[in-house]
Amino acid sequence: MNYEKIKSIILTLLVCISIFLTFNLWTYQPGYDTINSDEAYDVSVGDKIPENELNSVLIKPFKLFYHSGNKTVGTSNETEINKVIEQLRGWTLFDLKDLSREYNMSEIKSVIHGEKKIEIVFPDNVPLSIYSQVLKLEEKSTLNGSFNRIIIDLNNNGSDTGSVYFVLYEEGEKKFYESRVDRASLEAFEKSFVQKAVYNFDEYMEQPLNNEKTIFLPKNPEDYISYRYYSDLDSPEEYVQALFSDPNSVDKGFTEQGEKYTNVYSILKTNKEHNTLSYVNPSEEKNGGSSATELLQKSMEFVNDHGGWTEDYQYFSMSPLENKIVYRLFMESYPVFNENGMAEISQIMGQESINEYNRPYFKLDINLLPDRIEEVRLPAGSTVLYLLAKDDTINLEYLEDVIVGYKMTRDSNESNRKFLVFEPSWYYKYDGNWLRLPLEDEEGLGIGLE
């Protein structure tokens, strides 16, 4: 075979190889896997709370009283209350019994407010099964009820054990559980707690609201501080990424109040005036009448899954019949209120996930020290009750509670709209709703600025 024929054969082979490779390149189809959108978008708008700390961080008491003799002292200071809860968490509580049928409301009240009793009050009902993850309760499998206060009995009856009660104390509703604790734990706690409480806590007065319920209010006027904080805005886009299963399928539009994000199943709207958002998933049907345990646990986990606990929000109220739950911002140990939803996270849960979710999308800049605007003196509890009683629109039979809280507003100066003002005020719970008691027009009641 001569040289020219060899060249011709090699050239023909190269042309054939080129044609083959070109054909394969044009016709190649890679084998892509279908992406699971639920797993593809794991976005957090803030830090997540460790799962084993979720209940203790979000479910907290907000009042504590010590009843002894004819005197009651108390505090709302979160640091002091946390010290008591931390000691309680170190105890082993055993022999839990439901005594609800053995005590009437009057007898329960005498136990709660009796001699040498510590009363720890929560904002609303807490399922025992949820809080058993905070405390060491031995009978976890039998915990089906709820409570809204814990009573520590410091009386020594000669036994080697003492009592800790879990009580649901509301008009027309009562639950009364007794657990036991070893006497040594109670005696050690009494030594560290009682003297501090008697000398450092403020004196409170007993105020019956009706035949079945009594509250305690400060006996004297007290001074509180107004604050001003700078607020940092989160991007609503972060919540779109976190809440929509497939953010790439979301359409963006605008309303008079702000932005609107929609897909086939859900809608998220923002309000730029108040820096709040509302997410609604109509495809997730409301599951009316969920158990309190399931509702509370699901709601905490839902927000935590996208790092939504961006401030000191605490469990504040729950309505299992509506599947609704509210977590409220706390400031300096007191709950914060705002009529435009800027101080709360509210949820309505569906059968599997969220049906409706409303919340702020800003954070308080804790790196900048807040401005202490002024000192405000709030009147004593007796004055507050006097003002409520003289209001013709208020029927005291529907009065449920009275507390100090902070009113959140925007700075009135247009150039400082990112600043939020927190003003101490009296609030009262009336027929299920928290309302502010206006004191600005009252004179001669010991109300004023220092």
PDB file of N, CA, C and O in Angstrom, residues 5-70:
ATOM      1  N   LYS A   5      -2.443   6.231  -0.383  1.00  0.00           N
ATOM      2  CA  LYS A   5      -3.621   5.470   0.056  1.00  0.00           C
ATOM      3  C   LYS A   5      -3.748   5.480   1.583  1.00  0.00           C
ATOM      4  O   LYS A   5      -4.839   5.552   2.140  1.00  0.00           O
ATOM      5  N   ILE A   6      -2.598   5.386   2.297  1.00  0.00           N
ATOM      6  CA  ILE A   6      -2.625   5.409   3.764  1.00  0.00           C
ATOM      7  C   ILE A   6      -3.189   6.737   4.260  1.00  0.00           C
ATOM      8  O   ILE A   6      -4.023   6.807   5.169  1.00  0.00           O
ATOM      9  N   LYS A   7      -2.752   7.847   3.655  1.00  0.00           N
ATOM     10  CA  LYS A   7      -3.245   9.173   4.036  1.00  0.00           C
ATOM     11  C   LYS A   7      -4.745   9.269   3.797  1.00  0.00           C
ATOM     12  O   LYS A   7      -5.487   9.835   4.623  1.00  0.00           O
ATOM     13  N   SER A   8      -5.199   8.711   2.704  1.00  0.00           N
ATOM     14  CA  SER A   8      -6.619   8.782   2.353  1.00  0.00           C
ATOM     15  C   SER A   8      -7.466   8.017   3.380  1.00  0.00           C
ATOM     16  O   SER A   8      -8.532   8.475   3.808  1.00  0.00           O
ATOM     17  N   ILE A   9      -6.988   6.836   3.798  1.00  0.00           N
ATOM     18  CA  ILE A   9      -7.728   6.032   4.773  1.00  0.00           C
ATOM     19  C   ILE A   9      -7.800   6.752   6.125  1.00  0.00           C
ATOM     20  O   ILE A   9      -8.846   6.825   6.787  1.00  0.00           O
ATOM     21  N   ILE A  10      -6.649   7.315   6.570  1.00  0.00           N
ATOM     22  CA  ILE A  10      -6.608   8.034   7.859  1.00  0.00           C
ATOM     23  C   ILE A  10      -7.547   9.222   7.844  1.00  0.00           C
ATOM     24  O   ILE A  10      -8.287   9.487   8.804  1.00  0.00           O
ATOM     25  N   LEU A  11      -7.553   9.948   6.728  1.00  0.00           N
ATOM     26  CA  LEU A  11      -8.404  11.134   6.604  1.00  0.00           C
ATOM     27  C   LEU A  11      -9.873  10.739   6.658  1.00  0.00           C
ATOM     28  O   LEU A  11     -10.689  11.398   7.310  1.00  0.00           O
ATOM     29  N   THR A  12     -10.218   9.623   5.986  1.00  0.00           N
ATOM     30  CA  THR A  12     -11.604   9.154   6.006  1.00  0.00           C
ATOM     31  C   THR A  12     -12.027   8.774   7.416  1.00  0.00           C
ATOM     32  O   THR A  12     -13.148   9.102   7.871  1.00  0.00           O
ATOM     33  N   LEU A  13     -11.148   8.088   8.165  1.00  0.00           N
ATOM     34  CA  LEU A  13     -11.464   7.714   9.543  1.00  0.00           C
ATOM     35  C   LEU A  13     -11.688   8.941  10.430  1.00  0.00           C
ATOM     36  O   LEU A  13     -12.599   8.988  11.259  1.00  0.00           O
ATOM     37  N   LEU A  14     -10.839   9.946  10.249  1.00  0.00           N
ATOM     38  CA  LEU A  14     -10.980  11.176  11.051  1.00  0.00           C
ATOM     39  C   LEU A  14     -12.295  11.883  10.764  1.00  0.00           C
ATOM     40  O   LEU A  14     -12.964  12.398  11.673  1.00  0.00           O
ATOM     41  N   VAL A  15     -12.698  11.902   9.501  1.00  0.00           N
ATOM     42  CA  VAL A  15     -13.972  12.532   9.131  1.00  0.00           C
ATOM     43  C   VAL A  15     -15.139  11.777   9.766  1.00  0.00           C
ATOM     44  O   VAL A  15     -16.078  12.375  10.309  1.00  0.00           O
ATOM     45  N   CYS A  16     -15.076  10.449   9.732  1.00  0.00           N
ATOM     46  CA  CYS A  16     -16.150   9.639  10.335  1.00  0.00           C
ATOM     47  C   CYS A  16     -16.239   9.866  11.841  1.00  0.00           C
ATOM     48  O   CYS A  16     -17.334   9.992  12.407  1.00  0.00           O
ATOM     49  N   ILE A  17     -15.068   9.912  12.505  1.00  0.00           N
ATOM     50  CA  ILE A  17     -15.061  10.159  13.955  1.00  0.00           C
ATOM     51  C   ILE A  17     -15.639  11.529  14.275  1.00  0.00           C
ATOM     52  O   ILE A  17     -16.422  11.708  15.222  1.00  0.00           O
ATOM     53  N   SER A  18     -15.293  12.526  13.466  1.00  0.00           N
ATOM     54  CA  SER A  18     -15.794  13.887  13.674  1.00  0.00           C
ATOM     55  C   SER A  18     -17.316  13.930  13.535  1.00  0.00           C
ATOM     56  O   SER A  18     -18.003  14.573  14.341  1.00  0.00           O
ATOM     57  N   ILE A  19     -17.827  13.241  12.501  1.00  0.00           N
ATOM     58  CA  ILE A  19     -19.280  13.217  12.296  1.00  0.00           C
ATOM     59  C   ILE A  19     -19.973  12.536  13.472  1.00  0.00           C
ATOM     60  O   ILE A  19     -20.996  12.996  13.977  1.00  0.00           O
ATOM     61  N   PHE A  20     -19.392  11.440  13.963  1.00  0.00           N
ATOM     62  CA  PHE A  20     -19.982  10.702  15.084  1.00  0.00           C
ATOM     63  C   PHE A  20     -20.032  11.557  16.356  1.00  0.00           C
ATOM     64  O   PHE A  20     -21.045  11.620  17.063  1.00  0.00           O
ATOM     65  N   LEU A  21     -18.916  12.226  16.654  1.00  0.00           N
ATOM     66  CA  LEU A  21     -18.870  13.070  17.857  1.00  0.00           C
ATOM     67  C   LEU A  21     -19.818  14.246  17.760  1.00  0.00           C
ATOM     68  O   LEU A  21     -20.472  14.625  18.749  1.00  0.00           O
ATOM     69  N   THR A  22     -19.899  14.853  16.583  1.00  0.00           N
ATOM     70  CA  THR A  22     -20.812  15.994  16.401  1.00  0.00           C
ATOM     71  C   THR A  22     -22.252  15.567  16.609  1.00  0.00           C
ATOM     72  O   THR A  22     -23.044  16.249  17.266  1.00  0.00           O
ATOM     73  N   PHE A  23     -22.621  14.396  16.065  1.00  0.00           N
ATOM     74  CA  PHE A  23     -23.984  13.883  16.211  1.00  0.00           C
ATOM     75  C   PHE A  23     -24.328  13.650  17.690  1.00  0.00           C
ATOM     76  O   PHE A  23     -25.408  14.015  18.169  1.00  0.00           O
ATOM     77  N   ASN A  24     -23.371  13.035  18.408  1.00  0.00           N
ATOM     78  CA  ASN A  24     -23.626  12.772  19.832  1.00  0.00           C
ATOM     79  C   ASN A  24     -23.739  14.060  20.635  1.00  0.00           C
ATOM     80  O   ASN A  24     -24.519  14.152  21.590  1.00  0.00           O
ATOM     81  N   LEU A  25     -22.942  15.066  20.275  1.00  0.00           N
ATOM     82  CA  LEU A  25     -23.002  16.342  20.991  1.00  0.00           C
ATOM     83  C   LEU A  25     -24.357  17.011  20.795  1.00  0.00           C
ATOM     84  O   LEU A  25     -24.952  17.556  21.737  1.00  0.00           O
ATOM     85  N   TRP A  26     -24.878  16.968  19.551  1.00  0.00           N
ATOM     86  CA  TRP A  26     -26.154  17.617  19.243  1.00  0.00           C
ATOM     87  C   TRP A  26     -27.338  16.893  19.894  1.00  0.00           C
ATOM     88  O   TRP A  26     -28.321  17.514  20.259  1.00  0.00           O
ATOM     89  N   THR A  27     -27.225  15.584  20.005  1.00  0.00           N
ATOM     90  CA  THR A  27     -28.380  14.813  20.474  1.00  0.00           C
ATOM     91  C   THR A  27     -28.293  14.443  21.946  1.00  0.00           C
ATOM     92  O   THR A  27     -29.192  13.805  22.480  1.00  0.00           O
ATOM     93  N   TYR A  28     -27.243  14.861  22.678  1.00  0.00           N
ATOM     94  CA  TYR A  28     -27.073  14.484  24.086  1.00  0.00           C
ATOM     95  C   TYR A  28     -28.110  15.180  24.969  1.00  0.00           C
ATOM     96  O   TYR A  28     -28.332  16.378  24.869  1.00  0.00           O
ATOM     97  N   GLN A  29     -28.762  14.427  25.857  1.00  0.00           N
ATOM     98  CA  GLN A  29     -29.716  14.954  26.839  1.00  0.00           C
ATOM     99  C   GLN A  29     -29.323  14.457  28.226  1.00  0.00           C
ATOM    100  O   GLN A  29     -29.439  13.273  28.521  1.00  0.00           O
ATOM    101  N   PRO A  30     -28.858  15.374  29.091  1.00  0.00           N
ATOM    102  CA  PRO A  30     -28.436  14.938  30.434  1.00  0.00           C
ATOM    103  C   PRO A  30     -29.620  14.451  31.244  1.00  0.00           C
ATOM    104  O   PRO A  30     -30.738  14.927  31.074  1.00  0.00           O
ATOM    105  N   GLY A  31     -29.393  13.546  32.195  1.00  0.00           N
ATOM    106  CA  GLY A  31     -30.459  12.976  33.017  1.00  0.00           C
ATOM    107  C   GLY A  31     -30.636  13.751  34.311  1.00  0.00           C
ATOM    108  O   GLY A  31     -30.153  13.337  35.360  1.00  0.00           O
ATOM    109  N   TYR A  32     -31.321  14.932  34.252  1.00  0.00           N
ATOM    110  CA  TYR A  32     -31.555  15.733  35.451  1.00  0.00           C
ATOM    111  C   TYR A  32     -32.529  15.048  36.388  1.00  0.00           C
ATOM    112  O   TYR A  32     -33.538  14.501  35.970  1.00  0.00           O
ATOM    113  N   ASP A  33     -32.278  15.145  37.745  1.00  0.00           N
ATOM    114  CA  ASP A  33     -33.241  14.704  38.747  1.00  0.00           C
ATOM    115  C   ASP A  33     -34.203  15.831  39.050  1.00  0.00           C
ATOM    116  O   ASP A  33     -33.849  17.017  38.997  1.00  0.00           O
ATOM    117  N   THR A  34     -35.450  15.467  39.356  1.00  0.00           N
ATOM    118  CA  THR A  34     -36.433  16.464  39.755  1.00  0.00           C
ATOM    119  C   THR A  34     -36.057  17.028  41.108  1.00  0.00           C
ATOM    120  O   THR A  34     -35.780  16.288  42.051  1.00  0.00           O
ATOM    121  N   ILE A  35     -36.056  18.363  41.240  1.00  0.00           N
ATOM    122  CA  ILE A  35     -35.677  19.011  42.486  1.00  0.00           C
ATOM    123  C   ILE A  35     -36.879  19.094  43.392  1.00  0.00           C
ATOM    124  O   ILE A  35     -37.935  19.564  42.988  1.00  0.00           O
ATOM    125  N   ASN A  36     -36.731  18.641  44.633  1.00  0.00           N
ATOM    126  CA  ASN A  36     -37.777  18.778  45.640  1.00  0.00           C
ATOM    127  C   ASN A  36     -37.691  20.182  46.211  1.00  0.00           C
ATOM    128  O   ASN A  36     -36.772  20.507  46.965  1.00  0.00           O
ATOM    129  N   SER A  37     -38.650  21.053  45.862  1.00  0.00           N
ATOM    130  CA  SER A  37     -38.588  22.462  46.256  1.00  0.00           C
ATOM    131  C   SER A  37     -38.681  22.638  47.755  1.00  0.00           C
ATOM    132  O   SER A  37     -38.204  23.617  48.306  1.00  0.00           O
ATOM    133  N   ASP A  38     -39.312  21.684  48.462  1.00  0.00           N
ATOM    134  CA  ASP A  38     -39.412  21.818  49.908  1.00  0.00           C
ATOM    135  C   ASP A  38     -38.043  21.716  50.557  1.00  0.00           C
ATOM    136  O   ASP A  38     -37.800  22.257  51.622  1.00  0.00           O
ATOM    137  N   GLU A  39     -37.132  20.989  49.898  1.00  0.00           N
ATOM    138  CA  GLU A  39     -35.807  20.821  50.454  1.00  0.00           C
ATOM    139  C   GLU A  39     -34.817  21.813  49.863  1.00  0.00           C
ATOM    140  O   GLU A  39     -33.791  22.091  50.438  1.00  0.00           O
ATOM    141  N   ALA A  40     -35.139  22.388  48.743  1.00  0.00           N
ATOM    142  CA  ALA A  40     -34.184  23.219  48.034  1.00  0.00           C
ATOM    143  C   ALA A  40     -34.009  24.583  48.682  1.00  0.00           C
ATOM    144  O   ALA A  40     -32.956  25.187  48.581  1.00  0.00           O
ATOM    145  N   TYR A  41     -35.044  25.104  49.366  1.00  0.00           N
ATOM    146  CA  TYR A  41     -34.995  26.447  49.905  1.00  0.00           C
ATOM    147  C   TYR A  41     -35.073  26.391  51.431  1.00  0.00           C
ATOM    148  O   TYR A  41     -36.140  26.304  52.008  1.00  0.00           O
ATOM    149  N   ASP A  42     -33.926  26.398  52.050  1.00  0.00           N
ATOM    150  CA  ASP A  42     -33.845  26.395  53.508  1.00  0.00           C
ATOM    151  C   ASP A  42     -33.250  27.733  53.915  1.00  0.00           C
ATOM    152  O   ASP A  42     -32.049  27.880  54.069  1.00  0.00           O
ATOM    153  N   VAL A  43     -34.106  28.734  54.063  1.00  0.00           N
ATOM    154  CA  VAL A  43     -33.668  30.107  54.292  1.00  0.00           C
ATOM    155  C   VAL A  43     -34.042  30.534  55.701  1.00  0.00           C
ATOM    156  O   VAL A  43     -35.171  30.312  56.139  1.00  0.00           O
ATOM    157  N   SER A  44     -33.119  31.144  56.412  1.00  0.00           N
ATOM    158  CA  SER A  44     -33.387  31.651  57.751  1.00  0.00           C
ATOM    159  C   SER A  44     -33.258  33.169  57.752  1.00  0.00           C
ATOM    160  O   SER A  44     -32.276  33.712  57.229  1.00  0.00           O
ATOM    161  N   VAL A  45     -34.244  33.840  58.352  1.00  0.00           N
ATOM    162  CA  VAL A  45     -34.180  35.293  58.462  1.00  0.00           C
ATOM    163  C   VAL A  45     -33.462  35.712  59.737  1.00  0.00           C
ATOM    164  O   VAL A  45     -33.155  36.888  59.929  1.00  0.00           O
ATOM    165  N   GLY A  46     -33.199  34.770  60.625  1.00  0.00           N
ATOM    166  CA  GLY A  46     -32.489  35.036  61.873  1.00  0.00           C
ATOM    167  C   GLY A  46     -31.957  33.741  62.447  1.00  0.00           C
ATOM    168  O   GLY A  46     -32.038  32.682  61.818  1.00  0.00           O
ATOM    169  N   ASP A  47     -31.419  33.825  63.643  1.00  0.00           N
ATOM    170  CA  ASP A  47     -30.872  32.638  64.296  1.00  0.00           C
ATOM    171  C   ASP A  47     -31.994  31.728  64.790  1.00  0.00           C
ATOM    172  O   ASP A  47     -33.015  32.199  65.296  1.00  0.00           O
ATOM    173  N   LYS A  48     -31.783  30.432  64.665  1.00  0.00           N
ATOM    174  CA  LYS A  48     -32.754  29.468  65.165  1.00  0.00           C
ATOM    175  C   LYS A  48     -32.451  29.145  66.629  1.00  0.00           C
ATOM    176  O   LYS A  48     -31.287  29.106  67.044  1.00  0.00           O
ATOM    177  N   ILE A  49     -33.506  28.910  67.400  1.00  0.00           N
ATOM    178  CA  ILE A  49     -33.356  28.495  68.785  1.00  0.00           C
ATOM    179  C   ILE A  49     -33.100  26.987  68.802  1.00  0.00           C
ATOM    180  O   ILE A  49     -33.797  26.243  68.109  1.00  0.00           O
ATOM    181  N   PRO A  50     -32.114  26.516  69.559  1.00  0.00           N
ATOM    182  CA  PRO A  50     -31.904  25.062  69.643  1.00  0.00           C
ATOM    183  C   PRO A  50     -33.199  24.363  70.043  1.00  0.00           C
ATOM    184  O   PRO A  50     -33.942  24.843  70.907  1.00  0.00           O
ATOM    185  N   GLU A  51     -33.484  23.244  69.396  1.00  0.00           N
ATOM    186  CA  GLU A  51     -34.760  22.566  69.575  1.00  0.00           C
ATOM    187  C   GLU A  51     -35.050  22.237  71.036  1.00  0.00           C
ATOM    188  O   GLU A  51     -36.190  22.356  71.500  1.00  0.00           O
ATOM    189  N   ASN A  52     -34.026  21.846  71.789  1.00  0.00           N
ATOM    190  CA  ASN A  52     -34.248  21.460  73.186  1.00  0.00           C
ATOM    191  C   ASN A  52     -34.443  22.661  74.114  1.00  0.00           C
ATOM    192  O   ASN A  52     -34.748  22.500  75.300  1.00  0.00           O
ATOM    193  N   GLU A  53     -34.287  23.890  73.587  1.00  0.00           N
ATOM    194  CA  GLU A  53     -34.483  25.098  74.383  1.00  0.00           C
ATOM    195  C   GLU A  53     -35.736  25.867  73.985  1.00  0.00           C
ATOM    196  O   GLU A  53     -36.072  26.881  74.611  1.00  0.00           O
ATOM    197  N   LEU A  54     -36.421  25.402  72.965  1.00  0.00           N
ATOM    198  CA  LEU A  54     -37.531  26.152  72.383  1.00  0.00           C
ATOM    199  C   LEU A  54     -38.606  26.479  73.424  1.00  0.00           C
ATOM    200  O   LEU A  54     -39.052  27.627  73.553  1.00  0.00           O
ATOM    201  N   ASN A  55     -39.025  25.485  74.184  1.00  0.00           N
ATOM    202  CA  ASN A  55     -40.121  25.688  75.137  1.00  0.00           C
ATOM    203  C   ASN A  55     -39.737  26.635  76.268  1.00  0.00           C
ATOM    204  O   ASN A  55     -40.529  27.489  76.676  1.00  0.00           O
ATOM    205  N   SER A  56     -38.527  26.492  76.794  1.00  0.00           N
ATOM    206  CA  SER A  56     -38.123  27.336  77.923  1.00  0.00           C
ATOM    207  C   SER A  56     -37.858  28.778  77.501  1.00  0.00           C
ATOM    208  O   SER A  56     -38.022  29.700  78.304  1.00  0.00           O
ATOM    209  N   VAL A  57     -37.458  29.003  76.255  1.00  0.00           N
ATOM    210  CA  VAL A  57     -37.185  30.359  75.763  1.00  0.00           C
ATOM    211  C   VAL A  57     -38.485  31.109  75.457  1.00  0.00           C
ATOM    212  O   VAL A  57     -38.599  32.311  75.721  1.00  0.00           O
ATOM    213  N   LEU A  58     -39.487  30.407  74.924  1.00  0.00           N
ATOM    214  CA  LEU A  58     -40.695  31.077  74.452  1.00  0.00           C
ATOM    215  C   LEU A  58     -41.845  31.066  75.456  1.00  0.00           C
ATOM    216  O   LEU A  58     -42.724  31.937  75.406  1.00  0.00           O
ATOM    217  N   ILE A  59     -41.874  30.092  76.348  1.00  0.00           N
ATOM    218  CA  ILE A  59     -42.985  29.981  77.313  1.00  0.00           C
ATOM    219  C   ILE A  59     -42.472  30.382  78.678  1.00  0.00           C
ATOM    220  O   ILE A  59     -41.767  29.621  79.355  1.00  0.00           O
ATOM    221  N   LYS A  60     -42.821  31.595  79.094  1.00  0.00           N
ATOM    222  CA  LYS A  60     -42.296  32.139  80.346  1.00  0.00           C
ATOM    223  C   LYS A  60     -43.408  32.773  81.171  1.00  0.00           C
ATOM    224  O   LYS A  60     -44.341  33.362  80.618  1.00  0.00           O
ATOM    225  N   PRO A  61     -43.295  32.690  82.500  1.00  0.00           N
ATOM    226  CA  PRO A  61     -44.208  33.456  83.343  1.00  0.00           C
ATOM    227  C   PRO A  61     -43.872  34.935  83.265  1.00  0.00           C
ATOM    228  O   PRO A  61     -42.742  35.310  82.926  1.00  0.00           O
ATOM    229  N   PHE A  62     -44.849  35.788  83.557  1.00  0.00           N
ATOM    230  CA  PHE A  62     -44.578  37.233  83.512  1.00  0.00           C
ATOM    231  C   PHE A  62     -44.924  37.955  84.816  1.00  0.00           C
ATOM    232  O   PHE A  62     -44.764  39.168  84.910  1.00  0.00           O
ATOM    233  N   LYS A  63     -45.355  37.211  85.832  1.00  0.00           N
ATOM    234  CA  LYS A  63     -45.601  37.790  87.160  1.00  0.00           C
ATOM    235  C   LYS A  63     -45.266  36.757  88.229  1.00  0.00           C
ATOM    236  O   LYS A  63     -45.431  35.555  88.005  1.00  0.00           O
ATOM    237  N   LEU A  64     -44.803  37.243  89.373  1.00  0.00           N
ATOM    238  CA  LEU A  64     -44.502  36.361  90.491  1.00  0.00           C
ATOM    239  C   LEU A  64     -44.906  37.057  91.786  1.00  0.00           C
ATOM    240  O   LEU A  64     -44.613  38.247  91.982  1.00  0.00           O
ATOM    241  N   PHE A  65     -45.589  36.323  92.671  1.00  0.00           N
ATOM    242  CA  PHE A  65     -46.020  36.863  93.960  1.00  0.00           C
ATOM    243  C   PHE A  65     -45.610  35.927  95.089  1.00  0.00           C
ATOM    244  O   PHE A  65     -45.538  34.713  94.915  1.00  0.00           O
ATOM    245  N   TYR A  66     -45.372  36.546  96.257  1.00  0.00           N
ATOM    246  CA  TYR A  66     -45.153  35.774  97.474  1.00  0.00           C
ATOM    247  C   TYR A  66     -46.181  36.225  98.497  1.00  0.00           C
ATOM    248  O   TYR A  66     -46.228  37.396  98.885  1.00  0.00           O
ATOM    249  N   HIS A  67     -47.032  35.279  98.928  1.00  0.00           N
ATOM    250  CA  HIS A  67     -48.092  35.575  99.886  1.00  0.00           C
ATOM    251  C   HIS A  67     -47.659  35.090 101.269  1.00  0.00           C
ATOM    252  O   HIS A  67     -47.324  33.914 101.452  1.00  0.00           O
ATOM    253  N   SER A  68     -47.686  35.995 102.237  1.00  0.00           N
ATOM    254  CA  SER A  68     -47.314  35.629 103.603  1.00  0.00           C
ATOM    255  C   SER A  68     -48.054  36.530 104.574  1.00  0.00           C
ATOM    256  O   SER A  68     -47.953  37.760 104.497  1.00  0.00           O
ATOM    257  N   GLY A  69     -48.798  35.931 105.498  1.00  0.00           N
ATOM    258  CA  GLY A  69     -49.585  36.713 106.428  1.00  0.00           C
ATOM    259  C   GLY A  69     -50.628  37.523 105.681  1.00  0.00           C
ATOM    260  O   GLY A  69     -51.309  37.020 104.789  1.00  0.00           O
ATOM    261  N   ASN A  70     -50.731  38.782 106.020  1.00  0.00           N
ATOM    262  CA  ASN A  70     -51.668  39.678 105.338  1.00  0.00           C
ATOM    263  C   ASN A  70     -50.984  40.509 104.270  1.00  0.00           C
ATOM    264  O   ASN A  70     -51.537  41.509 103.807  1.00  0.00           O
TER     265      ASN A  70
END
